[in-house]
GROMACS .gro file of N, CA and C in nm:
model
  210
    1ASP      N    1  -5.593   2.846  -0.541
    1ASP     CA    2  -5.562   2.707  -0.527
    1ASP      C    3  -5.448   2.667  -0.624
    2HIS      N    4  -5.453   2.722  -0.743
    2HIS     CA    5  -5.344   2.678  -0.840
    2HIS      C    6  -5.210   2.732  -0.795
    3ALA      N    7  -5.210   2.835  -0.734
    3ALA     CA    8  -5.079   2.903  -0.687
    3ALA      C    9  -5.017   2.817  -0.580
    4VAL      N   10  -5.106   2.765  -0.486
    4VAL     CA   11  -5.055   2.686  -0.381
    4VAL      C   12  -5.001   2.558  -0.432
    5ILE      N   13  -5.071   2.489  -0.513
    5ILE     CA   14  -5.029   2.356  -0.567
    5ILE      C   15  -4.900   2.384  -0.657
    6GLY      N   16  -4.898   2.492  -0.732
    6GLY     CA   17  -4.765   2.511  -0.805
    6GLY      C   18  -4.656   2.545  -0.717
    7GLY      N   19  -4.675   2.612  -0.614
    7GLY     CA   20  -4.575   2.635  -0.507
    7GLY      C   21  -4.517   2.515  -0.451
    8ILE      N   22  -4.605   2.421  -0.414
    8ILE     CA   23  -4.568   2.297  -0.344
    8ILE      C   24  -4.495   2.199  -0.448
    9VAL      N   25  -4.542   2.199  -0.571
    9VAL     CA   26  -4.473   2.128  -0.681
    9VAL      C   27  -4.335   2.180  -0.707
   10ALA      N   28  -4.325   2.306  -0.710
   10ALA     CA   29  -4.188   2.377  -0.724
   10ALA      C   30  -4.094   2.338  -0.606
   11VAL      N   31  -4.141   2.344  -0.491
   11VAL     CA   32  -4.056   2.308  -0.373
   11VAL      C   33  -4.010   2.157  -0.385
   12VAL      N   34  -4.101   2.067  -0.417
   12VAL     CA   35  -4.072   1.932  -0.426
   12VAL      C   36  -3.972   1.901  -0.534
   13VAL      N   37  -3.983   1.973  -0.642
   13VAL     CA   38  -3.888   1.954  -0.751
   13VAL      C   39  -3.757   2.009  -0.717
   14PHE      N   40  -3.751   2.124  -0.644
   14PHE     CA   41  -3.628   2.181  -0.613
   14PHE      C   42  -3.556   2.094  -0.511
   15VAL      N   43  -3.629   2.040  -0.412
   15VAL     CA   44  -3.565   1.950  -0.306
   15VAL      C   45  -3.516   1.829  -0.378
   16THR      N   46  -3.587   1.769  -0.470
   16THR     CA   47  -3.545   1.644  -0.545
   16THR      C   48  -3.419   1.669  -0.617
   17LEU      N   49  -3.412   1.786  -0.688
   17LEU     CA   50  -3.290   1.820  -0.770
   17LEU      C   51  -3.180   1.840  -0.681
   18CYS      N   52  -3.187   1.906  -0.566
   18CYS     CA   53  -3.080   1.921  -0.472
   18CYS      C   54  -3.029   1.790  -0.412
   19SER      N   55  -3.128   1.698  -0.389
   19SER     CA   56  -3.090   1.569  -0.335
   19SER      C   57  -3.015   1.486  -0.429
   20ILE      N   58  -3.049   1.493  -0.567
   20ILE     CA   59  -2.978   1.416  -0.669
   20ILE      C   60  -2.843   1.470  -0.689
   21ILE      N   61  -2.825   1.598  -0.684
   21ILE     CA   62  -2.691   1.654  -0.699
   21ILE      C   63  -2.604   1.620  -0.587
   22LEU      N   64  -2.649   1.636  -0.460
   22LEU     CA   65  -2.576   1.597  -0.336
   22LEU      C   66  -2.538   1.452  -0.343
   23LEU      N   67  -2.628   1.363  -0.379
   23LEU     CA   68  -2.608   1.223  -0.385
   23LEU      C   69  -2.502   1.190  -0.493
   24GLY      N   70  -2.515   1.256  -0.613
   24GLY     CA   71  -2.415   1.239  -0.711
   24GLY      C   72  -2.277   1.277  -0.682
   25ARG      N   73  -2.263   1.378  -0.611
   25ARG     CA   74  -2.127   1.431  -0.561
   25ARG      C   75  -2.066   1.335  -0.467
   26TYR      N   76  -2.160   1.281  -0.364
   26TYR     CA   77  -2.109   1.186  -0.274
   26TYR      C   78  -2.064   1.061  -0.336
   27LEU      N   79  -2.146   1.011  -0.428
   27LEU     CA   80  -2.100   0.881  -0.500
   27LEU      C   81  -1.973   0.902  -0.588
   28ALA      N   82  -1.954   1.017  -0.642
   28ALA     CA   83  -1.844   1.045  -0.724
   28ALA      C   84  -1.715   1.048  -0.646
   29ARG      N   85  -1.725   1.099  -0.522
   29ARG     CA   86  -1.605   1.100  -0.434
   29ARG      C   87  -1.571   0.963  -0.385
   30HIS      N   88  -1.670   0.874  -0.361
   30HIS     CA   89  -1.647   0.746  -0.298
   30HIS      C   90  -1.656   0.633  -0.389
   31LYS      N   91  -1.615   0.652  -0.516
   31LYS     CA   92  -1.626   0.542  -0.605
   31LYS      C   93  -1.520   0.433  -0.593
   32GLY      N   94  -1.419   0.452  -0.510
   32GLY     CA   95  -1.321   0.357  -0.478
   32GLY      C   96  -1.207   0.335  -0.571
   33THR      N   97  -1.185   0.428  -0.660
   33THR     CA   98  -1.068   0.418  -0.745
   33THR      C   99  -0.952   0.495  -0.687
   34TYR      N  100  -0.834   0.444  -0.712
   34TYR     CA  101  -0.715   0.486  -0.650
   34TYR      C  102  -0.594   0.458  -0.739
   35LEU      N  103  -0.482   0.534  -0.720
   35LEU     CA  104  -0.367   0.513  -0.798
   35LEU      C  105  -0.268   0.415  -0.717
   36THR      N  106  -0.201   0.339  -0.791
   36THR     CA  107  -0.113   0.238  -0.724
   36THR      C  108   0.029   0.276  -0.772
   37ASN      N  109   0.131   0.241  -0.694
   37ASN     CA  110   0.270   0.266  -0.744
   37ASN      C  111   0.328   0.135  -0.760
   38GLU      N  112   0.269   0.054  -0.843
   38GLU     CA  113   0.324  -0.078  -0.880
   38GLU      C  114   0.439  -0.065  -0.979
   39ALA      N  115   0.527  -0.165  -0.976
   39ALA     CA  116   0.639  -0.150  -1.055
   39ALA      C  117   0.598  -0.179  -1.205
   40LYS      N  118   0.659  -0.084  -1.287
   40LYS     CA  119   0.626  -0.088  -1.430
   40LYS      C  120   0.712  -0.196  -1.504
   41GLY      N  121   0.651  -0.271  -1.590
   41GLY     CA  122   0.733  -0.379  -1.664
   41GLY      C  123   0.735  -0.511  -1.594
   42ALA      N  124   0.672  -0.523  -1.478
   42ALA     CA  125   0.676  -0.647  -1.399
   42ALA      C  126   0.552  -0.738  -1.423
   43GLU      N  127   0.478  -0.705  -1.529
   43GLU     CA  128   0.357  -0.794  -1.542
   43GLU      C  129   0.390  -0.935  -1.601
   44ASP      N  130   0.501  -0.937  -1.680
   44ASP     CA  131   0.535  -1.062  -1.751
   44ASP      C  132   0.623  -1.151  -1.675
   45ALA      N  133   0.668  -1.113  -1.552
   45ALA     CA  134   0.755  -1.186  -1.477
   45ALA      C  135   0.701  -1.321  -1.426
   46PRO      N  136   0.780  -1.432  -1.422
   46PRO     CA  137   0.731  -1.559  -1.375
   46PRO      C  138   0.711  -1.571  -1.225
   47ASP      N  139   0.778  -1.495  -1.154
   47ASP     CA  140   0.754  -1.492  -1.008
   47ASP      C  141   0.776  -1.353  -0.956
   48ALA      N  142   0.748  -1.331  -0.821
   48ALA     CA  143   0.761  -1.209  -0.759
   48ALA      C  144   0.904  -1.154  -0.750
   49ASP      N  145   0.998  -1.234  -0.718
   49ASP     CA  146   1.134  -1.196  -0.709
   49ASP      C  147   1.189  -1.144  -0.844
   50THR      N  148   1.158  -1.221  -0.951
   50THR     CA  149   1.199  -1.161  -1.081
   50THR      C  150   1.141  -1.037  -1.117
   51ALA      N  151   1.018  -1.010  -1.079
   51ALA     CA  152   0.942  -0.899  -1.113
   51ALA      C  153   1.005  -0.771  -1.040
   52ILE      N  154   1.046  -0.788  -0.920
   52ILE     CA  155   1.115  -0.685  -0.836
   52ILE      C  156   1.253  -0.657  -0.899
   53ILE      N  157   1.331  -0.753  -0.940
   53ILE     CA  158   1.468  -0.723  -0.994
   53ILE      C  159   1.459  -0.663  -1.127
   54ASN      N  160   1.363  -0.718  -1.215
   54ASN     CA  161   1.352  -0.656  -1.349
   54ASN      C  162   1.273  -0.541  -1.378
   55ALA      N  163   1.202  -0.488  -1.269
   55ALA     CA  164   1.110  -0.377  -1.277
   55ALA      C  165   1.181  -0.251  -1.301
   56GLU      N  166   1.120  -0.164  -1.380
   56GLU     CA  167   1.171  -0.027  -1.402
   56GLU      C  168   1.167   0.056  -1.273
   57GLY      N  169   1.262   0.130  -1.244
   57GLY     CA  170   1.257   0.208  -1.127
   57GLY      C  171   1.275   0.136  -0.997
   58SER      N  172   1.322   0.005  -1.003
   58SER     CA  173   1.337  -0.073  -0.875
   58SER      C  174   1.457  -0.011  -0.797
   59GLN      N  175   1.448  -0.048  -0.670
   59GLN     CA  176   1.546   0.020  -0.588
   59GLN      C  177   1.661  -0.094  -0.540
   60VAL      N  178   1.675  -0.197  -0.618
   60VAL     CA  179   1.766  -0.296  -0.587
   60VAL      C  180   1.905  -0.244  -0.585
   61ASN      N  181   1.943  -0.174  -0.691
   61ASN     CA  182   2.090  -0.129  -0.703
   61ASN      C  183   2.093   0.026  -0.672
   62ALA      N  184   1.993   0.070  -0.596
   62ALA     CA  185   1.993   0.217  -0.563
   62ALA      C  186   2.099   0.242  -0.451
   63GLU      N  187   2.161   0.356  -0.465
   63GLU     CA  188   2.264   0.383  -0.366
   63GLU      C  189   2.191   0.417  -0.226
   64GLU      N  190   2.259   0.383  -0.118
   64GLU     CA  191   2.203   0.389   0.004
   64GLU      C  192   2.213   0.540   0.050
   65LYS      N  193   2.102   0.594   0.118
   65LYS     CA  194   2.110   0.718   0.175
   65LYS      C  195   2.174   0.714   0.306
   66LYS      N  196   2.256   0.818   0.336
   66LYS     CA  197   2.327   0.812   0.470
   66LYS      C  198   2.262   0.906   0.556
   67GLU      N  199   2.252   0.872   0.679
   67GLU     CA  200   2.195   0.965   0.787
   67GLU      C  201   2.299   1.014   0.873
   68TYR      N  202   2.291   1.147   0.902
   68TYR     CA  203   2.396   1.212   0.992
   68TYR      C  204   2.322   1.261   1.100
   69PHE      N  205   2.370   1.220   1.223
   69PHE     CA  206   2.310   1.265   1.356
   69PHE      C  207   2.411   1.365   1.405
   70ILE      N  208   2.350   1.484   1.446
   70ILE     CA  209   2.437   1.593   1.498
   70ILE      C  210   2.406   1.604   1.655
   0.00000   0.00000   0.00000
């Protein structure tokens, strides 16, 4: 009797641990964090236009790329 009860308890504990591990991995992947590519230095701008013009790495004065069709 003790061996059967011990086996059942071991199986229940094993299944519970596996479920906790799988649930933890699922929640870690879907936690909703992501990286954004917002302009650096634009936090203190009074409006959106000024933020775009004064932002580091802005493309306002970037040279245009030319496309060639053959």
